[in-house]
Every structure is written in structure tokens, then in C-alpha cells.
Amino acid sequence: MRIPEVANLKGLISLISQPIEENESFHLDLVIASLVRIHPSVKPKDATRMIPAFEQARLIMKDQVEGVGDLDVLLASFLIDYAGVLFQEYEGCTPEFYEFYVNNLQVDSGIKSKKAQQSYRDYKPYWELAKRITKQIREKNTLPLLSTPTHRPAWIDPVVLVSRLLEYQNAKAKPDNLDFQIALSRVALDRTKDALRLADKELTGEYRELLLFLFDPKARPKGRFTQQALWMTAGLVKSPETVYEEFAGFPYSAVNRAYLTGDIPCDVFVFEKPFGKVDRILQLLPPPDKNVQIQRRFGGYALYVTYRPCSRIPLLVETFWKMSLREKDWKRILLLSPNAPQVLLALLVRDRVRDAYWNDTELSQLNLVTLDTLRELDFRWGKMAKTYLAICLLSVNKTVRTDAAELWAEFVKKGKMDSFAVGQILGEIQSHEWSPIQRFAGLVTEDMMNISPRHNHELELLLVSFLSGLPETPVKDLKRLLEAFTEVLAVNQSKVMDASLLSLLRKWGENSKLQEIIEKIL
């Protein structure tokens, strides 16, 4: 669905003045893009009409508005600085605006304030956009941001991206590198025929070659690679699993690729505690790299993983490794890169997923936001996305488990879910008994079964691969999962044909507690 454009000053004032709870995920992008375009038409009297928006921004900076995220603080500081631009340009504007500004908006409450600086440290991409837009507004430069979404939740029409880039070409201006990277990470690649034709006809030079490469599924990168960060981002967006030999000389190619794609494996670290207790901690297995510092504890558990960008011009995905995880901002951060959110999923697993028994309310909220956002996206699911889904299917929080099951069902319906691969990951995790197995068994019978014949078939594939990944020694409560598996087999009127699973079932059948259920399956 297309995002309505802010057509005029009236629409802009309405946008920046609306209550914060009404703001959508693309609100910040829309505000800064609209201000750039409309600012030259703002008159002194219009500044007075913006006072309610500036007052709300002031209250946000004073911690007097509830439900605020750090990105809301960043936008508030940006609006206060914009009020300063109006004050300087029009020598105080109207008496009413002059009095409001002098009495309420302090010099240190804008983008240079300590409160805004915190947002800078945590959310560098948006900070850089805000700084750049402030500069453009002062210069009355109306060239558009390349990264402003055109369609929900944060997609960019590829024809619009070409048209925006054409404006820069006609003005003989160079686009901002980070803005361009975000645009490449947001551009919709499902229908690029018209954009490909327009880029081929109208654009020239390196940017033409870049978009021809991105929009044509069969194209290889070619040309002079002076904008290496843009080419690398385009390659990661187009085909994360493809290593383009043309990029071999880029500094980014020297980095372990897992840190750029998010496809970092996970494992369960098991260590014994006093009095016979055992902790099972799920963790990323970060591969060694010169740009990565790993601090380990408990004989190998990677407690902290710090990533350092490999170039003075970092890739967008490299900035993700320093992002903070806060519920109010998380959807907006995920939507910086709807084509490739897997690094952010890896970040969430790295920083917040640990113990399957700890009911962390903030983690549950982050998971619900993530699952809801993934439902809106159409991207290529790599192993990290499947790992994240598997972790949520095992969550201690029932709502998270249910939402994960619904996400699985939706992508099965679209024909875009590799259920066998998800089952393999579940088996790898549960071979260490990370989560009580009855959580998932109950989910199978209550939320995943009998949605449709297609779903039942995919569920059988998932369970076959899940069970095949478990050890010969029965894990705790295996009987409950086998009972759910029996129900799925009965609904599908099918028999176990997988040789490795048949071997395991016969082995498990030697256990007296499992003998009866195994006989039913065989």
C-alpha cells in the first residue's frame, strides 16, 4: 500500500503536530523528507502555526511525554533545531513565535543536547540523516532523500528511486552514501522491469551500472567501483549468499561474510553448576575475524561480541552491530533494511536470547515487534531468520510462540517457508534440551495442525527433521512430542519413510516408557 505524500505546508504541519501515539513506523522518514521539500515555501506566519509541534518536541526532550523511544527524541531534537533555523531566517518571525522560542527552546535542547547524543550513539543511520537534512534545509537544497519509503511498511518503488537519483544527476550533485545504502536496502525488487528500462535510458555513469546490476537478476557488477560501499550493499541485498569476485579488492570482502549477512550459527552451551544443577545457554557461535573482539566466560561461552567496521565508510549492516535493542524503536530499526534484516535478528539473538526459562518481559515485547514486522516483509530467509523463528517457537512466552506459529503458517501459505530447515534447527537446539519440549508439542496440536492440507504436509516435514536431529538417548518429555507427531501422521495418512528417523525410532523403542507410542508410529 502506497504511503500518502505530504503535498503541502498544511499537511506538513498536521504531520509534525500529531500525537506521538499516532505516528507510524515511517513517520520520522516522512517528516525529514517533507521538511526538505517544503521548507523554501515556509513564511514567517507559518512558524507560528508550527508552535504546537515545537512544544511537543520540547516536552519530549524534558521527559514529559509517555511512550517515547530514542528515535522520537532524535526527531524532537531535529524539530527544535528547525525552529532555530526559522528563528534565524526570519529574525524572530512573528511576536508570538519570538516569545515562544526565546522562553522555551534552549540552545542545548536540540540535536547537540546530551539526550540527543545518546540517540546518536545508538542509532547512527538516523542521526546521520538528521544532520544532513539540517544542513540541506539551511542551504535551501531541495534534492530528495533517496531513502524515504513510498510503500508500507518501508519499501521504495524502484522507479521512484531511479527518478530521485536522476534529480541528483541533473543537479550534478553526489548523493549521501548512507542515505543511498538505506535506499538500496529498502528498494522493492519484485517488479523492476520499468525501473530497469528507465535507469538504462536516463542514468549515466557508475550509478547507472549500479542499478542495472541490482535490478537485473542475471546481471553481474561491472564498471569503475569508486563507490565500494554502495556496490557491496547492492550485492548483499540482491543475493546475500553470492560472493561476487568483482568485489574481491573491497575492504568489506576481507570481513568474515557472516557478519554482513547475519548467517551466524547458534549452539547451546551447557555447563554444570553446584549441587547438580545445569545451565543451558543459547548463544551465537561468532566466527573469528580481525574486526571482531570476543570475550568468553565459563570455558568458552561467548559473553560479549564487539564488531568494528573495516572501513572509514561503513556498510549500513556494519552499523547494526552497535544498535541498542529498545521496543519503542525496534520496528523502525528493522525497517532500515527490509530486504536484509538478518544481521538485526542476529543482534537480537546475541544480546537478548539466553535462557529458555527466563520470562524476560522486554525480550517478549521485542520478539512480538520482530515477528509482526517480519510478517510484513518479503525477503529471502537465510539460516538466521529460520533460527530466529525456531527460537520463538520454543519461547517461554505463549503469545510469542503463537505469533511465531502464525508467521510460519503465513509463509507456508505463500510457499516461502522451508519447514524442513526450521525443523533441523529445532532439532539442533533441543538435542541439548534447551527448552521444555512440551511447549512446542502443545503448539503443534493447538496452533499449527489442521490449518490446511498443505500446512499439515509442511508440519510433517518439520517434525521429521526435528525428530531426526535428536540424540539416541531420549530427551526429556520426548513422548509428548511423539504423540503430537502421531496425530500429524494420522491426519496426513502417511508413514515414516526417512531412514535416519526410522533408525532413531527403533532405538527409542527400547525405552519402556516410549515403546507403546513408537509402535503406533511404526
XYZ file of C-alpha atoms in Angstrom:
522
model
C 0.000 0.000 0.000
C 1.376 3.395 -1.031
C 2.301 5.888 1.690
C 0.470 9.197 1.071
C 2.838 12.046 0.252
C 2.774 15.272 2.226
C 1.505 17.551 -0.513
C 1.700 20.991 1.082
C 2.500 23.031 4.171
C -0.859 22.264 5.767
C -0.126 18.546 5.501
C 3.370 19.047 6.920
C 2.098 20.969 9.959
C -0.514 18.277 10.573
C 2.153 15.574 10.324
C 4.629 17.106 12.783
C 1.881 18.118 15.232
C 0.035 14.810 15.584
C 0.158 12.919 18.918
C 3.128 10.607 19.200
C 0.949 7.511 19.626
C -0.439 8.087 16.116
C 2.989 8.049 14.474
C 3.641 5.153 12.120
C 6.975 3.425 11.595
C 7.840 5.688 8.634
C 6.908 8.931 10.445
C 10.479 10.112 11.045
C 11.472 9.453 7.421
C 8.416 11.290 6.140
C 8.923 14.322 8.380
C 12.539 14.995 7.463
C 11.934 14.352 3.740
C 8.901 16.652 3.688
C 10.702 19.470 5.510
C 13.481 19.461 2.923
C 10.995 19.753 0.076
C 8.553 22.240 1.627
C 10.840 24.497 3.692
C 11.528 27.061 0.913
C 7.792 27.866 0.854
C 7.511 28.417 4.637
C 6.644 32.002 5.593
C 7.106 33.770 8.970
C 3.430 33.328 9.882
C 3.750 29.586 9.244
C 6.283 29.311 12.064
C 3.548 30.358 14.477
C 1.301 27.570 13.175
C 4.097 25.106 13.989
C 4.305 26.098 17.669
C 2.233 23.069 18.861
C 4.707 20.737 17.138
C 7.689 22.544 18.661
C 6.010 22.460 22.079
C 5.514 18.701 21.836
C 9.174 18.355 20.853
C 10.192 20.428 23.883
C 8.113 18.219 26.205
C 9.685 15.090 24.728
C 13.150 16.473 25.435
C 12.038 17.229 29.012
C 10.792 13.607 29.517
C 7.205 14.811 29.867
C 5.673 12.610 27.143
C 4.992 8.884 27.653
C 5.594 6.101 25.152
C 8.657 7.786 23.659
C 11.543 5.963 22.005
C 15.044 7.291 21.394
C 14.197 7.909 17.745
C 11.334 10.132 18.904
C 13.893 12.048 20.954
C 16.085 12.361 17.882
C 13.177 13.700 15.832
C 12.210 16.107 18.630
C 15.749 17.496 18.770
C 15.721 17.852 14.991
C 12.434 19.827 15.099
C 13.822 22.110 17.806
C 16.833 22.812 15.621
C 14.448 23.507 12.735
C 12.664 26.039 14.943
C 16.080 27.678 15.383
C 16.514 27.811 11.606
C 13.167 29.614 11.281
C 14.083 31.982 14.112
C 17.339 32.952 12.400
C 15.987 33.149 8.867
C 13.063 35.398 9.668
C 14.641 37.380 12.528
C 12.269 36.011 15.098
C 9.275 35.563 12.772
C 6.068 36.739 14.457
C 5.989 38.200 18.008
C 4.170 35.071 19.207
C 6.833 32.736 17.789
C 9.632 35.008 19.040
C 8.280 34.863 22.608
C 7.767 31.089 22.463
C 11.247 30.402 21.096
C 13.133 32.700 23.471
C 11.255 31.463 26.555
C 11.105 27.741 25.808
C 13.659 26.417 23.344
C 17.107 26.417 24.866
C 20.292 26.199 22.836
C 21.224 22.826 24.334
C 17.827 21.164 23.741
C 18.368 20.442 20.052
C 20.421 17.889 18.193
C 23.592 18.761 20.155
C 21.969 18.078 23.521
C 23.174 15.222 25.710
C 19.818 13.496 25.331
C 20.066 13.539 21.529
C 23.700 12.443 21.689
C 22.553 9.197 23.303
C 20.328 8.559 20.292
C 23.321 9.286 18.054
C 25.422 6.617 19.732
C 22.656 4.049 19.493
C 21.132 4.836 16.102
C 23.840 6.235 13.864
C 21.975 5.920 10.493
C 19.109 8.167 11.575
C 21.478 10.588 13.292
C 23.456 10.985 10.069
C 20.250 11.588 8.090
C 19.076 14.225 10.574
C 22.413 16.086 10.414
C 22.441 16.008 6.650
C 18.854 17.256 6.376
C 19.505 20.129 8.783
C 22.350 21.219 6.525
C 20.158 20.927 3.411
C 17.394 22.995 4.988
C 19.802 25.787 5.899
C 21.070 25.776 2.296
C 17.511 25.537 0.879
C 18.657 22.472 -1.028
C 15.508 20.566 -2.035
C 17.144 17.469 -3.517
C 15.177 14.486 -2.151
C 16.341 11.888 0.289
C 16.833 8.661 -1.650
C 15.779 6.509 1.298
C 12.258 7.837 2.012
C 9.771 4.927 1.787
C 6.965 5.060 -0.793
C 5.055 1.916 0.236
C 4.222 0.314 3.583
C 5.924 -0.678 5.720
C 9.173 0.796 4.330
C 9.575 -0.190 0.686
C 10.722 2.137 -2.090
C 9.249 1.906 -5.574
C 12.287 1.204 -7.817
C 11.000 3.663 -10.457
C 10.862 6.369 -7.773
C 14.430 5.568 -6.710
C 15.633 5.999 -10.304
C 13.709 9.289 -10.578
C 15.243 10.614 -7.351
C 18.711 9.652 -8.500
C 18.047 11.390 -11.809
C 17.443 14.635 -9.890
C 20.936 14.357 -8.412
C 22.388 13.612 -11.837
C 20.707 16.664 -13.375
C 21.925 18.845 -10.484
C 25.451 17.376 -10.813
C 25.251 16.528 -7.106
C 26.562 13.481 -5.262
C 24.081 11.539 -3.089
C 24.865 10.900 0.556
C 26.451 7.464 0.889
C 24.482 6.233 3.904
C 21.199 7.595 2.531
C 21.903 5.683 -0.695
C 22.702 2.470 1.213
C 19.412 2.674 3.113
C 17.595 3.246 -0.184
C 19.233 0.144 -1.706
C 18.217 -1.839 1.376
C 14.607 -0.662 1.025
C 14.018 -0.788 -2.721
C 11.431 -3.381 -3.773
C 12.998 -5.929 -6.110
C 9.935 -7.956 -7.077
C 8.961 -5.730 -10.022
C 11.917 -3.925 -11.512
C 11.229 -4.107 -15.269
C 10.086 -0.480 -15.651
C 12.824 0.796 -13.331
C 15.429 -1.164 -15.274
C 14.283 0.397 -18.535
C 14.240 3.922 -17.038
C 17.710 3.546 -15.457
C 19.160 2.203 -18.695
C 17.738 5.125 -20.678
C 18.182 8.107 -18.360
C 21.040 7.456 -15.931
C 24.717 7.630 -16.785
C 27.998 6.521 -15.252
C 28.526 4.418 -12.158
C 25.046 4.872 -10.657
C 23.503 3.581 -13.884
C 25.671 0.452 -13.751
C 24.886 0.000 -10.051
C 21.112 -0.007 -10.560
C 21.291 -2.151 -13.701
C 23.176 -4.709 -11.598
C 20.682 -4.529 -8.737
C 17.505 -4.595 -10.833
C 18.523 -7.326 -13.293
C 18.636 -10.741 -11.547
C 21.128 -12.073 -14.103
C 23.459 -9.062 -14.226
C 26.988 -9.100 -12.875
C 28.639 -5.991 -11.406
C 30.761 -4.051 -13.850
C 32.351 -0.643 -14.231
C 34.578 1.539 -12.082
C 33.903 0.708 -8.427
C 34.548 4.115 -6.869
C 31.539 3.743 -4.521
C 32.510 0.439 -2.959
C 30.102 0.614 -0.010
C 27.171 1.069 -2.407
C 28.229 -1.848 -4.607
C 28.750 -4.111 -1.600
C 25.346 -3.186 -0.151
C 23.681 -3.802 -3.517
C 25.319 -7.219 -3.701
C 24.215 -8.152 -0.170
C 20.660 -7.028 -0.928
C 20.455 -8.741 -4.308
C 21.915 -12.108 -3.310
C 23.325 -12.447 0.236
C 24.704 -15.911 -0.468
C 26.618 -14.864 -3.608
C 30.260 -13.834 -3.276
C 30.973 -11.545 -6.229
C 34.565 -11.950 -7.347
C 34.404 -8.421 -8.782
C 34.332 -7.138 -5.166
C 37.402 -9.108 -4.057
C 39.503 -5.961 -3.638
C 36.968 -4.205 -1.379
C 37.879 -3.960 2.333
C 34.441 -5.412 3.162
C 35.350 -8.636 1.340
C 38.093 -9.278 3.897
C 35.490 -9.474 6.679
C 34.018 -12.844 7.598
C 30.867 -12.734 5.493
C 28.660 -13.997 8.315
C 28.899 -10.561 9.977
C 27.490 -8.926 6.828
C 24.675 -11.406 6.174
C 23.714 -12.334 9.736
C 24.016 -16.061 8.985
C 25.929 -16.879 12.152
C 25.286 -20.340 13.611
C 23.925 -20.888 17.109
C 24.566 -23.548 19.696
C 23.544 -24.351 23.248
C 26.330 -24.033 25.790
C 25.841 -26.454 28.684
C 27.745 -26.019 31.923
C 27.312 -27.583 35.330
C 26.646 -25.585 38.467
C 26.943 -26.558 42.136
C 24.528 -29.089 43.640
C 23.997 -30.902 40.348
C 22.281 -28.035 38.550
C 22.867 -27.445 34.843
C 22.523 -24.212 32.851
C 21.787 -24.326 29.140
C 22.535 -21.057 27.394
C 21.747 -20.461 23.729
C 24.444 -18.377 22.058
C 25.767 -17.288 18.714
C 28.955 -19.001 17.569
C 30.803 -15.898 16.313
C 33.484 -16.808 13.752
C 36.942 -15.336 14.332
C 37.748 -12.141 12.479
C 40.276 -9.349 12.889
C 37.434 -6.823 13.224
C 35.707 -8.769 15.987
C 36.550 -8.887 19.679
C 35.099 -11.835 21.613
C 35.109 -12.057 25.391
C 34.480 -15.570 26.665
C 33.408 -16.955 30.033
C 32.682 -20.335 31.612
C 35.206 -22.173 29.483
C 34.044 -20.977 26.082
C 30.704 -19.162 26.303
C 30.889 -16.008 24.130
C 29.515 -13.456 26.559
C 30.370 -10.309 24.570
C 30.939 -9.899 20.833
C 32.085 -6.486 19.583
C 32.256 -5.695 15.871
C 34.388 -2.880 14.444
C 33.699 -1.603 10.872
C 36.512 -2.402 8.451
C 36.491 0.899 6.548
C 36.101 4.613 7.254
C 32.936 4.347 5.129
C 30.992 1.639 6.980
C 28.330 -0.512 5.417
C 24.808 0.024 6.752
C 24.780 -3.566 8.044
C 28.024 -2.913 9.940
C 26.364 -0.086 11.889
C 23.694 -2.545 13.038
C 26.124 -4.346 15.332
C 26.164 -1.292 17.632
C 22.388 -0.787 17.707
C 20.522 -0.761 21.004
C 17.517 -3.029 21.479
C 14.571 -0.941 22.646
C 10.985 -1.886 21.961
C 9.798 1.632 21.032
C 12.446 1.943 18.313
C 12.914 -1.641 17.192
C 10.430 -1.780 14.313
C 11.875 1.402 12.816
C 15.360 -0.068 13.035
C 14.285 -3.331 11.390
C 12.717 -1.310 8.595
C 16.008 0.397 7.775
C 16.720 -2.762 5.797
C 13.542 -4.703 4.938
C 15.431 -6.508 2.170
C 18.058 -7.840 4.563
C 17.109 -7.755 8.278
C 19.088 -10.836 9.292
C 22.003 -9.004 10.916
C 19.485 -7.343 13.213
C 17.957 -10.733 14.029
C 21.456 -11.992 14.876
C 21.930 -8.926 17.094
C 18.708 -9.734 18.945
C 19.797 -13.341 19.491
C 23.289 -12.240 20.535
C 22.217 -9.666 23.087
C 18.924 -10.909 24.498
C 18.322 -14.646 23.953
C 19.964 -16.759 26.613
C 17.926 -18.922 28.982
C 14.700 -20.614 27.808
C 13.221 -20.392 31.324
C 13.683 -16.674 31.950
C 10.437 -14.850 31.215
C 12.001 -11.521 30.180
C 9.122 -9.113 29.514
C 11.232 -6.744 27.436
C 12.558 -9.620 25.298
C 8.999 -10.864 24.765
C 7.949 -7.409 23.570
C 10.948 -7.212 21.234
C 10.058 -10.640 19.858
C 6.434 -9.644 19.278
C 7.528 -6.498 17.436
C 10.002 -8.516 15.357
C 7.511 -11.226 14.405
C 4.914 -8.614 13.498
C 7.439 -6.778 11.318
C 8.676 -9.946 9.580
C 5.076 -10.728 8.681
C 5.032 -7.566 6.553
C 8.291 -8.284 4.751
C 9.064 -10.357 1.688
C 12.761 -11.163 1.889
C 14.975 -14.176 1.314
C 15.014 -16.237 4.510
C 18.555 -17.278 5.370
C 19.553 -19.543 8.227
C 19.437 -16.766 10.839
C 15.804 -15.939 10.030
C 14.907 -19.616 10.339
C 16.922 -19.874 13.556
C 15.099 -16.882 14.991
C 11.729 -18.411 14.090
C 12.748 -21.700 15.730
C 13.801 -19.871 18.918
C 10.446 -18.086 19.067
C 8.585 -21.372 18.574
C 10.319 -22.525 21.789
C 9.807 -19.269 23.727
C 8.738 -19.245 27.362
C 6.107 -16.658 26.398
C 2.971 -18.284 24.943
C 1.997 -15.227 22.899
C 5.430 -15.221 21.266
C 5.084 -18.934 20.465
C 1.610 -18.402 18.997
C 2.741 -15.436 16.893
C 5.707 -17.458 15.628
C 3.364 -20.282 14.633
C 1.148 -17.788 12.798
C 4.174 -16.392 10.964
C 5.176 -19.922 9.955
C 1.628 -20.582 8.725
C 1.511 -17.378 6.665
C 4.776 -18.119 4.886
C 3.731 -21.729 4.287
C 0.606 -20.377 2.598
C 2.795 -18.153 0.394
C 5.029 -21.119 -0.461
C 8.069 -19.366 1.043
C 8.776 -21.404 4.165
C 11.444 -24.109 4.345
C 9.818 -26.135 7.111
C 12.389 -28.928 6.876
C 15.223 -26.462 7.588
C 13.330 -24.949 10.546
C 12.842 -28.465 11.914
C 16.559 -29.185 11.601
C 17.360 -26.106 13.679
C 14.769 -27.090 16.291
C 16.421 -30.497 16.499
C 19.879 -28.976 16.914
C 18.679 -26.733 19.740
C 16.549 -29.319 21.503
C 19.223 -32.009 21.325
C 20.646 -30.071 24.312
C 17.184 -29.813 25.959
C 17.352 -26.019 25.894
C 13.574 -25.563 26.219
C 10.875 -27.850 27.697
C 9.766 -29.876 24.701
C 6.106 -29.862 25.717
C 5.965 -26.141 24.842
C 6.430 -26.937 21.194
C 4.374 -30.146 21.314
C 1.384 -28.194 22.591
C 1.908 -25.573 19.897
C 1.783 -28.271 17.206
C -1.612 -29.602 18.221
C -3.185 -26.282 19.204
C -1.881 -23.802 16.616
C -0.054 -25.484 13.741
C -2.113 -28.531 12.826
C -5.228 -28.711 10.616
C -4.868 -25.238 9.117
C -4.937 -26.803 5.647
C -3.671 -29.982 3.936
C -0.653 -28.018 2.766
C 0.139 -26.880 6.288
C -0.228 -30.437 7.599
C 2.247 -31.668 4.993
C 4.757 -28.925 5.898
C 4.260 -29.662 9.591
C 5.113 -33.304 8.977
C 8.305 -32.270 7.170
C 9.207 -30.019 10.102
C 8.620 -32.750 12.679
C 10.535 -35.382 10.707
C 13.617 -33.169 10.523
C 13.153 -32.044 14.151
C 12.986 -35.583 15.499
C 15.850 -36.745 13.267
C 18.133 -34.184 14.928
C 17.589 -35.516 18.464
C 20.076 -37.894 20.160
C 19.658 -41.645 20.570
C 19.214 -41.184 24.302
C 15.631 -39.908 24.664
C 15.392 -36.248 25.696
C 13.060 -35.274 28.500
C 9.334 -35.394 27.596
C 10.064 -36.857 24.151
C 6.863 -38.877 24.468
C 4.769 -35.696 24.296
C 6.367 -34.660 21.006
C 5.958 -38.186 19.580
C 2.260 -38.090 20.479
C 1.865 -34.848 18.512
C 3.797 -36.408 15.628
C 1.431 -39.403 15.685
C -1.561 -37.065 15.331
C 0.020 -35.337 12.329
C 0.802 -38.657 10.657
C -2.790 -39.792 11.198
C -4.214 -36.611 9.689
C -1.911 -36.905 6.672
C -2.500 -40.681 6.415
C 1.236 -41.144 5.987
C 4.043 -43.339 7.277
C 7.592 -42.524 8.329
C 9.878 -43.088 5.334
C 13.005 -41.232 6.482
C 15.720 -43.828 7.126
C 17.550 -41.872 9.850
C 14.322 -41.230 11.760
C 13.256 -44.885 11.448
C 16.584 -45.887 12.980
C 16.093 -43.456 15.852
C 12.541 -44.583 16.478
C 13.649 -48.215 16.787
C 16.352 -47.146 19.223
C 13.889 -45.083 21.287
C 11.510 -48.052 21.248
C 13.909 -49.876 23.548
C 12.789 -47.483 26.284
C 9.784 -48.971 28.081
C 8.116 -45.573 28.512
C 8.228 -44.930 24.760
C 7.555 -48.441 23.468
C 3.790 -48.049 23.042
C 3.895 -44.709 21.187
C 6.744 -45.922 18.954
C 4.688 -48.978 17.964
C 1.852 -46.676 16.897
C 4.193 -44.665 14.693
C 5.825 -47.708 13.098
